Amino acid sequence: MDAAEVDFVAFKPEGKIYIQVTYEINNRETEKREYERLLSIKDNYPKYVIRMDDFAGGNYEGVKTMHIADFLLDNSY
């Protein structure tokens, strides 16, 4: 991760989570930029891309994609 940055890393007693935030993903360049950063991290802690667009949701190669409202209201982490 020398040249890459992740928006947030949250630590908790049982581990950590990585969070990348974007307003929307409307092209392949944005998608690549947001997901590649998280995919380059080679540990098994949860990784999230948080979005504000209507198409947020799902999973991209193990990275969970969520709408920001769903992320903030979820208490599983």
Short mmCIF file of the N, C-alpha and C atoms (twelve columns), coordinates in Angstrom:
data_MODEL
# 
_entry.id   MODEL 
# 
loop_
_atom_site.group_PDB 
_atom_site.id 
_atom_site.type_symbol 
_atom_site.label_atom_id 
_atom_site.label_alt_id 
_atom_site.label_comp_id 
_atom_site.label_asym_id 
_atom_site.label_seq_id 
_atom_site.Cartn_x 
_atom_site.Cartn_y 
_atom_site.Cartn_z 
_atom_site.pdbx_PDB_model_num 
ATOM 1   N N  . MET A 1  0.827   -1.199  0.000   1 
ATOM 2   C CA . MET A 1  0.000   0.000   0.000   1 
ATOM 3   C C  . MET A 1  0.864   1.253   0.000   1 
ATOM 4   N N  . ASP A 2  2.003   1.211   -0.589  1 
ATOM 5   C CA . ASP A 2  2.909   2.348   -0.551  1 
ATOM 6   C C  . ASP A 2  2.281   3.626   -1.098  1 
ATOM 7   N N  . ALA A 3  1.703   3.580   -2.282  1 
ATOM 8   C CA . ALA A 3  1.182   4.794   -2.907  1 
ATOM 9   C C  . ALA A 3  -0.327  4.939   -2.747  1 
ATOM 10  N N  . ALA A 4  -0.989  3.944   -2.225  1 
ATOM 11  C CA . ALA A 4  -2.451  3.977   -2.099  1 
ATOM 12  C C  . ALA A 4  -2.865  4.520   -0.749  1 
ATOM 13  N N  . GLU A 5  -4.047  5.045   -0.705  1 
ATOM 14  C CA . GLU A 5  -4.594  5.513   0.560   1 
ATOM 15  C C  . GLU A 5  -5.985  4.942   0.741   1 
ATOM 16  N N  . VAL A 6  -6.338  4.684   1.971   1 
ATOM 17  C CA . VAL A 6  -7.680  4.237   2.329   1 
ATOM 18  C C  . VAL A 6  -8.274  5.343   3.179   1 
ATOM 19  N N  . ASP A 7  -9.539  5.674   2.933   1 
ATOM 20  C CA . ASP A 7  -10.141 6.808   3.624   1 
ATOM 21  C C  . ASP A 7  -10.181 6.641   5.135   1 
ATOM 22  N N  . PHE A 8  -10.616 5.474   5.603   1 
ATOM 23  C CA . PHE A 8  -10.729 5.247   7.046   1 
ATOM 24  C C  . PHE A 8  -10.303 3.829   7.413   1 
ATOM 25  N N  . VAL A 9  -9.663  3.704   8.537   1 
ATOM 26  C CA . VAL A 9  -9.393  2.414   9.161   1 
ATOM 27  C C  . VAL A 9  -9.915  2.537   10.583  1 
ATOM 28  N N  . ALA A 10 -10.905 1.724   10.912  1 
ATOM 29  C CA . ALA A 10 -11.511 1.765   12.249  1 
ATOM 30  C C  . ALA A 10 -11.021 0.560   13.044  1 
ATOM 31  N N  . PHE A 11 -10.502 0.842   14.219  1 
ATOM 32  C CA . PHE A 11 -9.991  -0.216  15.091  1 
ATOM 33  C C  . PHE A 11 -10.988 -0.522  16.192  1 
ATOM 34  N N  . LYS A 12 -11.101 -1.793  16.525  1 
ATOM 35  C CA . LYS A 12 -11.939 -2.234  17.625  1 
ATOM 36  C C  . LYS A 12 -11.225 -3.395  18.298  1 
ATOM 37  N N  . PRO A 13 -11.643 -3.814  19.474  1 
ATOM 38  C CA . PRO A 13 -10.905 -4.857  20.195  1 
ATOM 39  C C  . PRO A 13 -10.703 -6.149  19.405  1 
ATOM 40  N N  . GLU A 14 -11.671 -6.550  18.599  1 
ATOM 41  C CA . GLU A 14 -11.554 -7.815  17.868  1 
ATOM 42  C C  . GLU A 14 -10.980 -7.655  16.459  1 
ATOM 43  N N  . GLY A 15 -10.500 -6.480  16.113  1 
ATOM 44  C CA . GLY A 15 -9.895  -6.300  14.797  1 
ATOM 45  C C  . GLY A 15 -10.056 -4.899  14.270  1 
ATOM 46  N N  . LYS A 16 -10.256 -4.794  12.975  1 
ATOM 47  C CA . LYS A 16 -10.417 -3.496  12.337  1 
ATOM 48  C C  . LYS A 16 -11.251 -3.651  11.081  1 
ATOM 49  N N  . ILE A 17 -11.696 -2.527  10.536  1 
ATOM 50  C CA . ILE A 17 -12.375 -2.510  9.250   1 
ATOM 51  C C  . ILE A 17 -11.771 -1.386  8.414   1 
ATOM 52  N N  . TYR A 18 -11.776 -1.594  7.097   1 
ATOM 53  C CA . TYR A 18 -11.278 -0.595  6.159   1 
ATOM 54  C C  . TYR A 18 -12.471 -0.009  5.417   1 
ATOM 55  N N  . ILE A 19 -12.468 1.311   5.255   1 
ATOM 56  C CA . ILE A 19 -13.610 1.982   4.630   1 
ATOM 57  C C  . ILE A 19 -13.116 2.942   3.554   1 
ATOM 58  N N  . GLN A 20 -13.651 2.762   2.354   1 
ATOM 59  C CA . GLN A 20 -13.396 3.677   1.249   1 
ATOM 60  C C  . GLN A 20 -14.717 4.370   0.949   1 
ATOM 61  N N  . VAL A 21 -14.715 5.694   0.786   1 
ATOM 62  C CA . VAL A 21 -15.938 6.462   0.602   1 
ATOM 63  C C  . VAL A 21 -15.913 7.153   -0.754  1 
ATOM 64  N N  . THR A 22 -17.036 7.063   -1.468  1 
ATOM 65  C CA . THR A 22 -17.168 7.759   -2.743  1 
ATOM 66  C C  . THR A 22 -18.619 8.196   -2.919  1 
ATOM 67  N N  . TYR A 23 -18.819 9.285   -3.640  1 
ATOM 68  C CA . TYR A 23 -20.183 9.752   -3.867  1 
ATOM 69  C C  . TYR A 23 -20.931 8.775   -4.764  1 
ATOM 70  N N  . GLU A 24 -20.320 8.430   -5.890  1 
ATOM 71  C CA . GLU A 24 -20.919 7.468   -6.798  1 
ATOM 72  C C  . GLU A 24 -19.832 6.823   -7.640  1 
ATOM 73  N N  . ILE A 25 -20.163 5.688   -8.207  1 
ATOM 74  C CA . ILE A 25 -19.260 5.022   -9.138  1 
ATOM 75  C C  . ILE A 25 -19.998 4.957   -10.464 1 
ATOM 76  N N  . ASN A 26 -19.594 5.831   -11.378 1 
ATOM 77  C CA . ASN A 26 -20.310 5.915   -12.652 1 
ATOM 78  C C  . ASN A 26 -19.439 5.569   -13.854 1 
ATOM 79  N N  . ASN A 27 -18.204 5.080   -13.593 1 
ATOM 80  C CA . ASN A 27 -17.363 4.636   -14.699 1 
ATOM 81  C C  . ASN A 27 -16.312 3.652   -14.175 1 
ATOM 82  N N  . ARG A 28 -15.660 2.963   -15.103 1 
ATOM 83  C CA . ARG A 28 -14.683 1.923   -14.728 1 
ATOM 84  C C  . ARG A 28 -13.475 2.508   -14.008 1 
ATOM 85  N N  . GLU A 29 -13.070 3.722   -14.356 1 
ATOM 86  C CA . GLU A 29 -11.912 4.352   -13.717 1 
ATOM 87  C C  . GLU A 29 -12.177 4.586   -12.227 1 
ATOM 88  N N  . THR A 30 -13.337 5.096   -11.898 1 
ATOM 89  C CA . THR A 30 -13.699 5.318   -10.497 1 
ATOM 90  C C  . THR A 30 -13.815 3.991   -9.767  1 
ATOM 91  N N  . GLU A 31 -14.449 3.025   -10.385 1 
ATOM 92  C CA . GLU A 31 -14.595 1.705   -9.774  1 
ATOM 93  C C  . GLU A 31 -13.229 1.100   -9.465  1 
ATOM 94  N N  . LYS A 32 -12.344 1.158   -10.429 1 
ATOM 95  C CA . LYS A 32 -11.000 0.614   -10.240 1 
ATOM 96  C C  . LYS A 32 -10.277 1.324   -9.105  1 
ATOM 97  N N  . ARG A 33 -10.337 2.647   -9.082  1 
ATOM 98  C CA . ARG A 33 -9.656  3.429   -8.050  1 
ATOM 99  C C  . ARG A 33 -10.165 3.085   -6.651  1 
ATOM 100 N N  . GLU A 34 -11.454 2.990   -6.485  1 
ATOM 101 C CA . GLU A 34 -12.031 2.764   -5.161  1 
ATOM 102 C C  . GLU A 34 -11.798 1.341   -4.660  1 
ATOM 103 N N  . TYR A 35 -11.950 0.349   -5.520  1 
ATOM 104 C CA . TYR A 35 -11.835 -1.040  -5.084  1 
ATOM 105 C C  . TYR A 35 -10.398 -1.540  -5.036  1 
ATOM 106 N N  . GLU A 36 -9.549  -1.112  -5.961  1 
ATOM 107 C CA . GLU A 36 -8.175  -1.620  -5.981  1 
ATOM 108 C C  . GLU A 36 -7.423  -1.301  -4.691  1 
ATOM 109 N N  . ARG A 37 -7.692  -0.166  -4.109  1 
ATOM 110 C CA . ARG A 37 -7.022  0.193   -2.858  1 
ATOM 111 C C  . ARG A 37 -7.316  -0.828  -1.777  1 
ATOM 112 N N  . LEU A 38 -8.565  -1.210  -1.675  1 
ATOM 113 C CA . LEU A 38 -8.940  -2.180  -0.648  1 
ATOM 114 C C  . LEU A 38 -8.467  -3.582  -1.010  1 
ATOM 115 N N  . LEU A 39 -8.539  -3.937  -2.277  1 
ATOM 116 C CA . LEU A 39 -8.123  -5.273  -2.703  1 
ATOM 117 C C  . LEU A 39 -6.621  -5.482  -2.555  1 
ATOM 118 N N  . SER A 40 -5.864  -4.405  -2.489  1 
ATOM 119 C CA . SER A 40 -4.416  -4.536  -2.324  1 
ATOM 120 C C  . SER A 40 -4.027  -4.863  -0.883  1 
ATOM 121 N N  . ILE A 41 -4.962  -4.734  0.041   1 
ATOM 122 C CA . ILE A 41 -4.705  -5.069  1.445   1 
ATOM 123 C C  . ILE A 41 -4.897  -6.572  1.596   1 
ATOM 124 N N  . LYS A 42 -3.869  -7.254  2.026   1 
ATOM 125 C CA . LYS A 42 -3.881  -8.717  2.017   1 
ATOM 126 C C  . LYS A 42 -4.194  -9.345  3.367   1 
ATOM 127 N N  . ASP A 43 -4.959  -8.676  4.207   1 
ATOM 128 C CA . ASP A 43 -5.414  -9.342  5.426   1 
ATOM 129 C C  . ASP A 43 -6.899  -9.683  5.268   1 
ATOM 130 N N  . ASN A 44 -7.472  -10.309 6.271   1 
ATOM 131 C CA . ASN A 44 -8.852  -10.784 6.169   1 
ATOM 132 C C  . ASN A 44 -9.862  -9.934  6.919   1 
ATOM 133 N N  . TYR A 45 -9.494  -8.713  7.275   1 
ATOM 134 C CA . TYR A 45 -10.452 -7.837  7.947   1 
ATOM 135 C C  . TYR A 45 -11.460 -7.304  6.930   1 
ATOM 136 N N  . PRO A 46 -12.675 -6.994  7.391   1 
ATOM 137 C CA . PRO A 46 -13.723 -6.518  6.485   1 
ATOM 138 C C  . PRO A 46 -13.327 -5.218  5.772   1 
ATOM 139 N N  . LYS A 47 -13.757 -5.127  4.527   1 
ATOM 140 C CA . LYS A 47 -13.483 -3.961  3.701   1 
ATOM 141 C C  . LYS A 47 -14.802 -3.479  3.103   1 
ATOM 142 N N  . TYR A 48 -15.001 -2.165  3.127   1 
ATOM 143 C CA . TYR A 48 -16.255 -1.575  2.662   1 
ATOM 144 C C  . TYR A 48 -15.997 -0.434  1.701   1 
ATOM 145 N N  . VAL A 49 -16.843 -0.325  0.672   1 
ATOM 146 C CA . VAL A 49 -16.946 0.885   -0.132  1 
ATOM 147 C C  . VAL A 49 -18.316 1.457   0.178   1 
ATOM 148 N N  . ILE A 50 -18.327 2.678   0.689   1 
ATOM 149 C CA . ILE A 50 -19.560 3.359   1.074   1 
ATOM 150 C C  . ILE A 50 -19.890 4.381   -0.010  1 
ATOM 151 N N  . ARG A 51 -21.125 4.315   -0.510  1 
ATOM 152 C CA . ARG A 51 -21.553 5.163   -1.627  1 
ATOM 153 C C  . ARG A 51 -22.844 5.876   -1.287  1 
ATOM 154 N N  . MET A 52 -23.147 6.930   -2.069  1 
ATOM 155 C CA . MET A 52 -24.389 7.665   -1.885  1 
ATOM 156 C C  . MET A 52 -25.339 7.514   -3.063  1 
ATOM 157 N N  . ASP A 53 -24.928 6.793   -4.095  1 
ATOM 158 C CA . ASP A 53 -25.801 6.677   -5.253  1 
ATOM 159 C C  . ASP A 53 -26.828 5.564   -5.078  1 
ATOM 160 N N  . ASP A 54 -27.791 5.541   -5.971  1 
ATOM 161 C CA . ASP A 54 -28.908 4.594   -5.871  1 
ATOM 162 C C  . ASP A 54 -28.504 3.144   -6.102  1 
ATOM 163 N N  . PHE A 55 -27.354 2.904   -6.676  1 
ATOM 164 C CA . PHE A 55 -26.945 1.543   -7.018  1 
ATOM 165 C C  . PHE A 55 -26.017 0.921   -5.986  1 
ATOM 166 N N  . ALA A 56 -25.892 1.555   -4.841  1 
ATOM 167 C CA . ALA A 56 -25.011 1.029   -3.796  1 
ATOM 168 C C  . ALA A 56 -25.578 -0.274  -3.253  1 
ATOM 169 N N  . GLY A 57 -24.712 -1.228  -3.041  1 
ATOM 170 C CA . GLY A 57 -25.121 -2.504  -2.479  1 
ATOM 171 C C  . GLY A 57 -24.447 -3.645  -3.201  1 
ATOM 172 N N  . GLY A 58 -24.144 -4.685  -2.462  1 
ATOM 173 C CA . GLY A 58 -23.556 -5.857  -3.076  1 
ATOM 174 C C  . GLY A 58 -22.159 -6.152  -2.580  1 
ATOM 175 N N  . ASN A 59 -21.436 -6.869  -3.431  1 
ATOM 176 C CA . ASN A 59 -20.117 -7.354  -3.071  1 
ATOM 177 C C  . ASN A 59 -19.257 -7.353  -4.323  1 
ATOM 178 N N  . TYR A 60 -18.036 -6.877  -4.197  1 
ATOM 179 C CA . TYR A 60 -17.105 -6.836  -5.319  1 
ATOM 180 C C  . TYR A 60 -15.822 -7.513  -4.876  1 
ATOM 181 N N  . GLU A 61 -15.632 -8.747  -5.272  1 
ATOM 182 C CA . GLU A 61 -14.454 -9.532  -4.916  1 
ATOM 183 C C  . GLU A 61 -14.177 -9.528  -3.405  1 
ATOM 184 N N  . GLY A 62 -15.238 -9.618  -2.619  1 
ATOM 185 C CA . GLY A 62 -15.098 -9.680  -1.173  1 
ATOM 186 C C  . GLY A 62 -15.210 -8.353  -0.464  1 
ATOM 187 N N  . VAL A 63 -15.240 -7.259  -1.220  1 
ATOM 188 C CA . VAL A 63 -15.412 -5.934  -0.630  1 
ATOM 189 C C  . VAL A 63 -16.902 -5.627  -0.618  1 
ATOM 190 N N  . LYS A 64 -17.439 -5.351  0.555   1 
ATOM 191 C CA . LYS A 64 -18.860 -5.047  0.680   1 
ATOM 192 C C  . LYS A 64 -19.125 -3.617  0.218   1 
ATOM 193 N N  . THR A 65 -20.182 -3.458  -0.561  1 
ATOM 194 C CA . THR A 65 -20.589 -2.148  -1.049  1 
ATOM 195 C C  . THR A 65 -21.920 -1.798  -0.405  1 
ATOM 196 N N  . MET A 66 -21.980 -0.618  0.207   1 
ATOM 197 C CA . MET A 66 -23.194 -0.236  0.932   1 
ATOM 198 C C  . MET A 66 -23.511 1.240   0.702   1 
ATOM 199 N N  . HIS A 67 -24.795 1.549   0.736   1 
ATOM 200 C CA . HIS A 67 -25.233 2.941   0.765   1 
ATOM 201 C C  . HIS A 67 -24.874 3.501   2.135   1 
ATOM 202 N N  . ILE A 68 -24.535 4.763   2.210   1 
ATOM 203 C CA . ILE A 68 -24.077 5.343   3.465   1 
ATOM 204 C C  . ILE A 68 -25.119 5.224   4.573   1 
ATOM 205 N N  . ALA A 69 -26.393 5.374   4.247   1 
ATOM 206 C CA . ALA A 69 -27.433 5.261   5.267   1 
ATOM 207 C C  . ALA A 69 -27.473 3.850   5.850   1 
ATOM 208 N N  . ASP A 70 -27.360 2.850   5.006   1 
ATOM 209 C CA . ASP A 70 -27.351 1.465   5.479   1 
ATOM 210 C C  . ASP A 70 -26.125 1.194   6.342   1 
ATOM 211 N N  . PHE A 71 -25.007 1.733   5.932   1 
ATOM 212 C CA . PHE A 71 -23.768 1.546   6.719   1 
ATOM 213 C C  . PHE A 71 -23.896 2.170   8.106   1 
ATOM 214 N N  . LEU A 72 -24.412 3.384   8.158   1 
ATOM 215 C CA . LEU A 72 -24.529 4.086   9.451   1 
ATOM 216 C C  . LEU A 72 -25.555 3.459   10.379  1 
ATOM 217 N N  . LEU A 73 -26.575 2.824   9.804   1 
ATOM 218 C CA . LEU A 73 -27.621 2.218   10.632  1 
ATOM 219 C C  . LEU A 73 -27.323 0.767   11.006  1 
ATOM 220 N N  . ASP A 74 -26.347 0.159   10.367  1 
ATOM 221 C CA . ASP A 74 -25.985 -1.239  10.628  1 
ATOM 222 C C  . ASP A 74 -25.149 -1.327  11.899  1 
ATOM 223 N N  . ASN A 75 -25.480 -2.238  12.774  1 
ATOM 224 C CA . ASN A 75 -24.727 -2.375  14.028  1 
ATOM 225 C C  . ASN A 75 -23.900 -3.671  14.074  1 
ATOM 226 N N  . SER A 76 -23.642 -4.255  12.913  1 
ATOM 227 C CA . SER A 76 -22.909 -5.527  12.886  1 
ATOM 228 C C  . SER A 76 -21.401 -5.367  13.004  1 
ATOM 229 N N  . TYR A 77 -20.913 -4.189  13.004  1 
ATOM 230 C CA . TYR A 77 -19.490 -3.958  13.147  1 
ATOM 231 C C  . TYR A 77 -19.309 -2.969  14.241  1 
# 
